[in-house]
Amino acid sequence: MSPAQLLETAALLALFVLLAGGYGLLYGLGQLRHRRWLIVAAFASYGLQCTVTIAVLLLTPLFPWWKGLIALSCAIYLAIPPLTWRYLAALHHLEECEL
């Protein structure tokens, strides 16, 4: 891997993580504030993350198992914010019932 390839790969992976965080943050805020546009923005962030994933798969010299891990991570990220939100809502509902 050349220095230029290393920097390009690092930048793409940093963008991958940033978009994943943006997806989770926007989804959580959208649910908390009951704002549909924030949830739409969250899924737009996830869509951009998928685009970055495709770029990583096609343009970087990573070993195939690393590329597989990135692709699998992207697929799993789709479910994380909704599942986390449901868990937190159920947890807080239980706390309210116990009071």
Short mmCIF file of C-alpha atoms in Angstrom, two decimals:
data_model
loop_
_atom_site.label_atom_id
_atom_site.label_comp_id
_atom_site.label_asym_id
_atom_site.label_seq_id
_atom_site.Cartn_x
_atom_site.Cartn_y
_atom_site.Cartn_z
CA MET A 1 0.00 0.00 0.00
CA SER A 2 1.45 3.34 -1.03
CA PRO A 3 1.30 6.38 1.26
CA ALA A 4 -1.37 7.94 -0.96
CA GLN A 5 -3.49 4.76 -0.83
CA LEU A 6 -3.07 4.66 2.94
CA LEU A 7 -4.37 8.22 3.30
CA GLU A 8 -7.27 7.62 0.91
CA THR A 9 -8.25 4.43 2.72
CA ALA A 10 -7.99 6.11 6.12
CA ALA A 11 -10.14 9.02 4.91
CA LEU A 12 -12.81 6.69 3.54
CA LEU A 13 -12.88 4.65 6.75
CA ALA A 14 -13.09 7.81 8.86
CA LEU A 15 -16.02 8.97 6.74
CA PHE A 16 -17.60 5.52 7.16
CA VAL A 17 -17.48 5.85 10.96
CA LEU A 18 -18.60 9.50 10.91
CA LEU A 19 -21.66 8.66 8.81
CA ALA A 20 -22.51 5.72 11.09
CA GLY A 21 -22.42 8.08 14.07
CA GLY A 22 -24.49 10.64 12.20
CA TYR A 23 -27.08 7.99 11.40
CA GLY A 24 -27.38 6.97 15.05
CA LEU A 25 -27.43 10.53 16.36
CA LEU A 26 -29.98 11.80 13.83
CA TYR A 27 -32.21 8.76 14.31
CA GLY A 28 -32.17 9.17 18.10
CA LEU A 29 -32.89 12.89 17.90
CA GLY A 30 -35.65 12.30 15.38
CA GLN A 31 -37.35 9.78 17.64
CA LEU A 32 -36.84 11.87 20.77
CA ARG A 33 -38.16 15.09 19.22
CA HIS A 34 -40.76 13.38 17.01
CA ARG A 35 -39.27 15.03 13.93
CA ARG A 36 -39.77 13.08 10.73
CA TRP A 37 -37.18 15.15 8.83
CA LEU A 38 -34.45 14.12 11.27
CA ILE A 39 -35.27 10.46 10.72
CA VAL A 40 -35.17 11.03 6.96
CA ALA A 41 -31.79 12.74 7.40
CA ALA A 42 -30.64 9.74 9.44
CA PHE A 43 -31.48 7.35 6.63
CA ALA A 44 -29.81 9.71 4.15
CA SER A 45 -26.69 9.47 6.30
CA TYR A 46 -26.96 5.69 6.20
CA GLY A 47 -27.34 5.84 2.41
CA LEU A 48 -24.14 7.87 2.20
CA GLN A 49 -22.47 5.33 4.45
CA CYS A 50 -23.47 2.60 1.98
CA THR A 51 -21.95 4.68 -0.82
CA VAL A 52 -18.71 5.02 1.13
CA THR A 53 -18.78 1.28 1.77
CA ILE A 54 -18.97 0.62 -1.96
CA ALA A 55 -16.05 3.01 -2.49
CA VAL A 56 -14.02 1.14 0.15
CA LEU A 57 -14.82 -2.18 -1.49
CA LEU A 58 -13.90 -1.00 -4.98
CA LEU A 59 -11.11 1.52 -4.48
CA THR A 60 -8.99 0.39 -1.55
CA PRO A 61 -6.26 -2.25 -1.44
CA LEU A 62 -7.53 -3.82 1.80
CA PHE A 63 -7.45 -7.58 2.16
CA PRO A 64 -10.75 -9.26 1.18
CA TRP A 65 -11.63 -10.24 4.76
CA TRP A 66 -11.32 -6.58 5.84
CA LYS A 67 -13.61 -5.58 3.00
CA GLY A 68 -16.05 -8.28 4.07
CA LEU A 69 -15.98 -6.94 7.62
CA ILE A 70 -16.70 -3.40 6.39
CA ALA A 71 -19.60 -4.62 4.22
CA LEU A 72 -21.05 -6.70 7.07
CA SER A 73 -20.69 -3.76 9.47
CA CYS A 74 -22.56 -1.50 7.08
CA ALA A 75 -25.40 -4.01 6.79
CA ILE A 76 -25.64 -4.46 10.57
CA TYR A 77 -25.58 -0.69 11.23
CA LEU A 78 -29.01 -0.38 9.59
CA ALA A 79 -30.61 -2.21 12.53
CA ILE A 80 -28.67 -0.74 15.45
CA PRO A 81 -30.45 2.62 16.05
CA PRO A 82 -34.02 1.26 15.74
CA LEU A 83 -33.24 -1.71 17.98
CA THR A 84 -31.49 0.49 20.52
CA TRP A 85 -34.39 2.93 20.51
CA ARG A 86 -36.92 0.14 21.08
CA TYR A 87 -34.85 -1.26 23.94
CA LEU A 88 -34.51 2.15 25.62
CA ALA A 89 -38.23 2.87 25.20
CA ALA A 90 -39.12 -0.49 26.75
CA LEU A 91 -36.63 0.03 29.57
CA HIS A 92 -38.03 3.44 30.43
CA HIS A 93 -41.59 2.16 30.18
CA LEU A 94 -40.70 -0.52 32.76
CA GLU A 95 -39.19 2.11 35.08
CA GLU A 96 -42.36 4.21 34.83
CA CYS A 97 -44.54 1.19 35.66
CA GLU A 98 -42.47 0.40 38.76
CA LEU A 99 -42.89 3.89 40.20
#
